[in-house]
Structure formats: C-alpha cells, structure tokens
Amino acid sequence: AIAEADVIVFVVDGTIGVTPADEAVAEVLRRSRKPLLVAVNKTDDPSRTAQTAEFFRLGLEAEILPVSAYHGTGTGDLLDAIVDRLPAAAEAEAGALGEAEAGTAGGAEAEIPGGAEAEIAGEAETSPGPPIRVAVVGRPNVGKSSLVNAFLGEERVIVADEPGTTRDAIDVPFTRDGVGYVLIDTAGLRKKAKVKGSVERYSILRTLRAVDRCDVVLLLVDATQPLTEQDKRVAGYATEAGRAMVLVVNKWDIVEKDDKTYLAYEGHLRRGLHYADWAPIVFTSAKTGKNLVRVLEAVVSVAANHRKRVSTPEVNRVFRDAVGMNPPPAEGRRRVRIGYVTQASAAPPTFVFFVNDAKLLHFSYQRYLENRLRQSFGFDGTPICLVFRTRRES
Ligand code: GDP
C-alpha cells in the first residue's frame, strides 16, 4: 500500500499515545519518503488536542493533525492537507506507469539509467495497441526475478534484496520487437520481503492482487519440483478471474533429460492443472536464457486471443455446425433448443447463448460447445466464458 500511494495518512490512537507498533510503522514510513500526514484519532474533546504533541516523538517529517473519526472534527482539515499533497493529474498518471517518476523514487535512479528509459518511451509510442500487462507469479525461488531481469536486461535490474528498497517502480514497462509490455508489481518479486511474521501470507495476497491487475499471468513452476498446492490455487484463481495464462517450466537446464522427460512433466502439469488445459506450456531456463523468446511470443499470442472478438454471424455459423453434428441430448421429454449466440465481451471472450431452458443444458454439452468454439477460433491461452440465458419462445 505504501509503495502504491501518493499520500500516506498514518492513523494513530490519541487516547493511548505512541505505541511500539507506531514506532515500527514510523520507521517504514520514514524510508518510503512519501508525503505523509499523521492523523491523531479519537481526539474528541478539544482539551485533548495537547495529546497530538506526543506524536512529534515519532520524529516524522509530517504534519500532525488531531481528528475524531467518530464526531468528524478535524476531518475537513485532514482532507485539505491530503489534497495539498496530491501530485498533479499528469504526474500521477506517469507514476502509474511505473518508473517514470524516478525523480521521486528515492534511490531508483541509480539502477535505472535515464537513457534506457527514454528509449523505451520512444519505442512504446510506435507500438500498436495498449501494452500487455504481465504478472510473473510462482513460488519463492522458482526464478521469477531471474526471468524478469532477463527480460529487462542486466542494466535495468529492479529487484534488490536490501531492506527499504521497495520503491515506487512497481509496474515496469518495457518494449521488445515493437511490442509494449508492463510487468505488474515487480516490487513484489523482491526475494526476501522484510515483513516479519506472515511473509508467506503477504506474498500470496500480493500475487493475487497482481493477477487482478494483469492481462496475462506467467505462472512459473520449478522443473525440478512437483507442482504444489499453491501453484494450483494461483492457477485456479487466475482462471476464475478470466486472465490469460502461460505456464513456464523454469530451470529446465538442470533437469536430467531423456526423450520422455518433456512429455512426463507436461502430463504432470496437465493433470494438476486440468481446469487450465488451454494454457500453453513453455520450458525455459532463466539462467541460460533458453526459450525466453518463446515466453514472450506466447504472451503476445495469448494476449491477442484474450482480446479477440468474433462477429455474431461467424459464431452462429460455428455453433449451428456444432449442434448439427451433435445435437443436445433430450432431458426426459424436453429438448434444449438454442436460439442464437453472440460474443458479449472480450478479455476473456464471453459468449451468451439464448436457449429455451438453460437448466436443461448439461455440463458435458457446455464443454462440447466450448471445445468447438476453441477449435474454430483459436482461443489458446485464454479462458472463455459461456453464459446460457433462458429466453421463452412465443
Ligand atoms: P524468485 O524467488 O522466484 O524471484 O527466484 P530467483 O529469480 O531469485 O531465483 C532463485 C534461484 O534460482 C537463484 O539462485 C537463481 O540463480 C536460480 N535460478 C533461477 N532460474 C534458474 C534456471 O532457469 N536454472 C537454474 N539452474 N537456476 C535458476
């Protein structure tokens, strides 16, 4: 939250004064160098305003304001103070693109040469379409940072291991072969998050948030290890969220291989992630660089499928053929009749089928229709969504 914020409001409890937890938070905030306000809450009684003075002890470069969330006193002044510190709209937009705000990133400049940035911005202007937003996810040590660094080139390594290096450059844009990409939340790839207590939980939540914000999930798994429950959960979440996905089997360089190894690992992945059987698999080594080009090719291809739109006549033609070849089975005395189909939206492609009674349509028949759509239109790498609407016939 700190890394993504433009202004931070640190809320403390005026009735108990400075706590050790406040001091710990203050330490983190000091390093963030973000515009900061301290709101001393529960200052209900004007005579208690003196309590606010105690919070100067935190040694923060911040205005300290008494407020009462309960009574609303002081909240207008707090809001004014927040607004005063917000960046101008244009600046905020640049910030959302990642490192463009290197000037305020406190230390990021050293590792991100301005020249490279300018070049990237220039290329991005000529690239067609919006950039593809990519979330690189997977278990710790699977090679996420190595992969990202390989994409960005050594001179733009954004992943550091020292405390306090969480920086503003969360989403990092880059361009390859005229295609624009944005890597989502690279700060979340820092190897050892300095969050004591619940590192694991924190990193899972962060992963899910990155998935929420991306177009394409790159799920890295370790070729030397079996699939884990967490991999399955993340893949399931990405599928439910309607994200495109590429499965990347990393560290392939250190696997002892014969001619069956590849198929065996593929089979293992397909069984474990059967609900995402549409996701392409790429075997890579982030260390040697092998097949990294294929990863980006797969990203481009699945992103295009994810955004694809099919015209209503085309989809109806395919669907009439499908029903002609294999009509829906009758349920008792009633037979399902499907009137027509239309693609209601993209990303992920979503098709609405108008039927006489949606309840009659078996799951297996839905799967059949989905497969036909996939075969006809090539939706590799993206989930597709089929919606069945009951529409009474006159
Ligand atoms: P992260 O925690 O997912 O970001 O993983 P890292 O990128 O930090 O990698 C963890 C370790 O695995 C490091 O020692 C890397 O050098 C190593 N590693 C990453 N990718 C590969 C690979 O493809 N092959 C081999 N042999 N080692 C790798």
Short mmCIF file of N, CA and C and ligand atoms in Angstrom, two decimals, residues 138-147 159 189-191 220 250-254 284-288, ligand 1:
data_model
loop_
_atom_site.label_atom_id
_atom_site.label_comp_id
_atom_site.label_asym_id
_atom_site.label_seq_id
_atom_site.Cartn_x
_atom_site.Cartn_y
_atom_site.Cartn_z
N GLY A 138 4.58 -17.22 -9.00
CA GLY A 138 5.11 -18.56 -8.73
C GLY A 138 5.74 -18.58 -7.35
N ARG A 139 6.06 -19.78 -6.91
CA ARG A 139 6.62 -19.98 -5.57
C ARG A 139 7.96 -19.27 -5.42
N PRO A 140 8.34 -18.96 -4.18
CA PRO A 140 9.66 -18.37 -3.97
C PRO A 140 10.75 -19.26 -4.58
N ASN A 141 11.77 -18.63 -5.14
CA ASN A 141 12.95 -19.33 -5.68
C ASN A 141 12.72 -20.06 -7.00
N VAL A 142 11.57 -19.89 -7.58
CA VAL A 142 11.30 -20.59 -8.83
C VAL A 142 12.02 -19.90 -10.00
N GLY A 143 12.43 -18.64 -9.77
CA GLY A 143 13.19 -17.94 -10.81
C GLY A 143 12.48 -16.73 -11.39
N LYS A 144 11.52 -16.17 -10.65
CA LYS A 144 10.75 -15.03 -11.15
C LYS A 144 11.65 -13.82 -11.40
N SER A 145 12.47 -13.50 -10.40
CA SER A 145 13.32 -12.31 -10.54
C SER A 145 14.31 -12.53 -11.67
N SER A 146 14.84 -13.75 -11.77
CA SER A 146 15.81 -14.03 -12.84
C SER A 146 15.15 -13.83 -14.20
N LEU A 147 13.92 -14.28 -14.33
CA LEU A 147 13.21 -14.16 -15.60
C LEU A 147 12.96 -12.69 -15.94
N VAL A 159 15.22 -5.62 -9.10
CA VAL A 159 14.95 -6.40 -7.92
C VAL A 159 16.16 -6.35 -7.00
N LEU A 189 8.38 -8.90 -6.33
CA LEU A 189 9.29 -10.00 -6.62
C LEU A 189 10.54 -9.97 -5.75
N ARG A 190 10.66 -8.93 -4.95
CA ARG A 190 11.83 -8.87 -4.08
C ARG A 190 11.95 -10.17 -3.32
N LYS A 191 13.17 -10.64 -3.23
CA LYS A 191 13.32 -12.01 -2.74
C LYS A 191 12.86 -12.18 -1.31
N LEU A 220 5.17 -19.44 -13.16
CA LEU A 220 6.43 -20.19 -13.20
C LEU A 220 6.36 -21.38 -12.25
N ASN A 250 10.47 -23.59 -15.49
CA ASN A 250 11.81 -22.99 -15.44
C ASN A 250 12.83 -23.99 -14.85
N LYS A 251 14.09 -23.65 -15.00
CA LYS A 251 15.24 -24.46 -14.53
C LYS A 251 15.34 -25.77 -15.32
N TRP A 252 14.86 -25.75 -16.53
CA TRP A 252 14.91 -26.93 -17.39
C TRP A 252 16.35 -27.35 -17.65
N ASP A 253 17.29 -26.40 -17.50
CA ASP A 253 18.71 -26.71 -17.74
C ASP A 253 19.26 -27.74 -16.77
N ILE A 254 18.71 -27.79 -15.53
CA ILE A 254 19.32 -28.71 -14.55
C ILE A 254 18.56 -30.02 -14.42
N THR A 284 11.79 -23.47 -20.03
CA THR A 284 12.81 -22.42 -20.13
C THR A 284 13.95 -22.62 -19.13
N SER A 285 14.97 -21.81 -19.36
CA SER A 285 15.95 -21.59 -18.32
C SER A 285 16.22 -20.10 -18.23
N ALA A 286 15.80 -19.51 -17.13
CA ALA A 286 16.06 -18.08 -16.94
C ALA A 286 17.56 -17.86 -16.81
N LYS A 287 18.27 -18.92 -16.39
CA LYS A 287 19.70 -18.80 -16.18
C LYS A 287 20.46 -18.75 -17.50
N THR A 288 20.18 -19.68 -18.39
CA THR A 288 20.90 -19.70 -19.67
C THR A 288 20.21 -18.85 -20.73
P1 GDP B 1 12.31 -15.88 -7.27
O1 GDP B 1 12.30 -16.05 -5.78
O2 GDP B 1 11.18 -16.65 -7.90
O3 GDP B 1 12.38 -14.48 -7.74
O4 GDP B 1 13.62 -16.68 -7.79
P2 GDP B 1 15.06 -16.11 -8.22
O5 GDP B 1 15.00 -15.49 -9.57
O6 GDP B 1 15.61 -15.30 -7.12
O7 GDP B 1 15.88 -17.46 -8.37
C1 GDP B 1 16.14 -18.33 -7.27
C2 GDP B 1 17.42 -19.10 -7.54
O8 GDP B 1 17.25 -19.97 -8.66
C3 GDP B 1 18.59 -18.20 -7.87
O9 GDP B 1 19.74 -18.77 -7.26
C4 GDP B 1 18.69 -18.30 -9.38
O10 GDP B 1 20.01 -18.09 -9.85
C5 GDP B 1 18.23 -19.71 -9.64
N1 GDP B 1 17.59 -19.87 -10.96
C6 GDP B 1 16.60 -19.11 -11.49
N2 GDP B 1 16.26 -19.55 -12.73
C7 GDP B 1 17.05 -20.62 -12.98
C8 GDP B 1 17.18 -21.53 -14.10
O11 GDP B 1 16.48 -21.44 -15.11
N3 GDP B 1 18.11 -22.51 -13.98
C9 GDP B 1 18.88 -22.64 -12.88
N4 GDP B 1 19.76 -23.64 -12.87
N5 GDP B 1 18.78 -21.82 -11.82
C10 GDP B 1 17.89 -20.82 -11.87
#
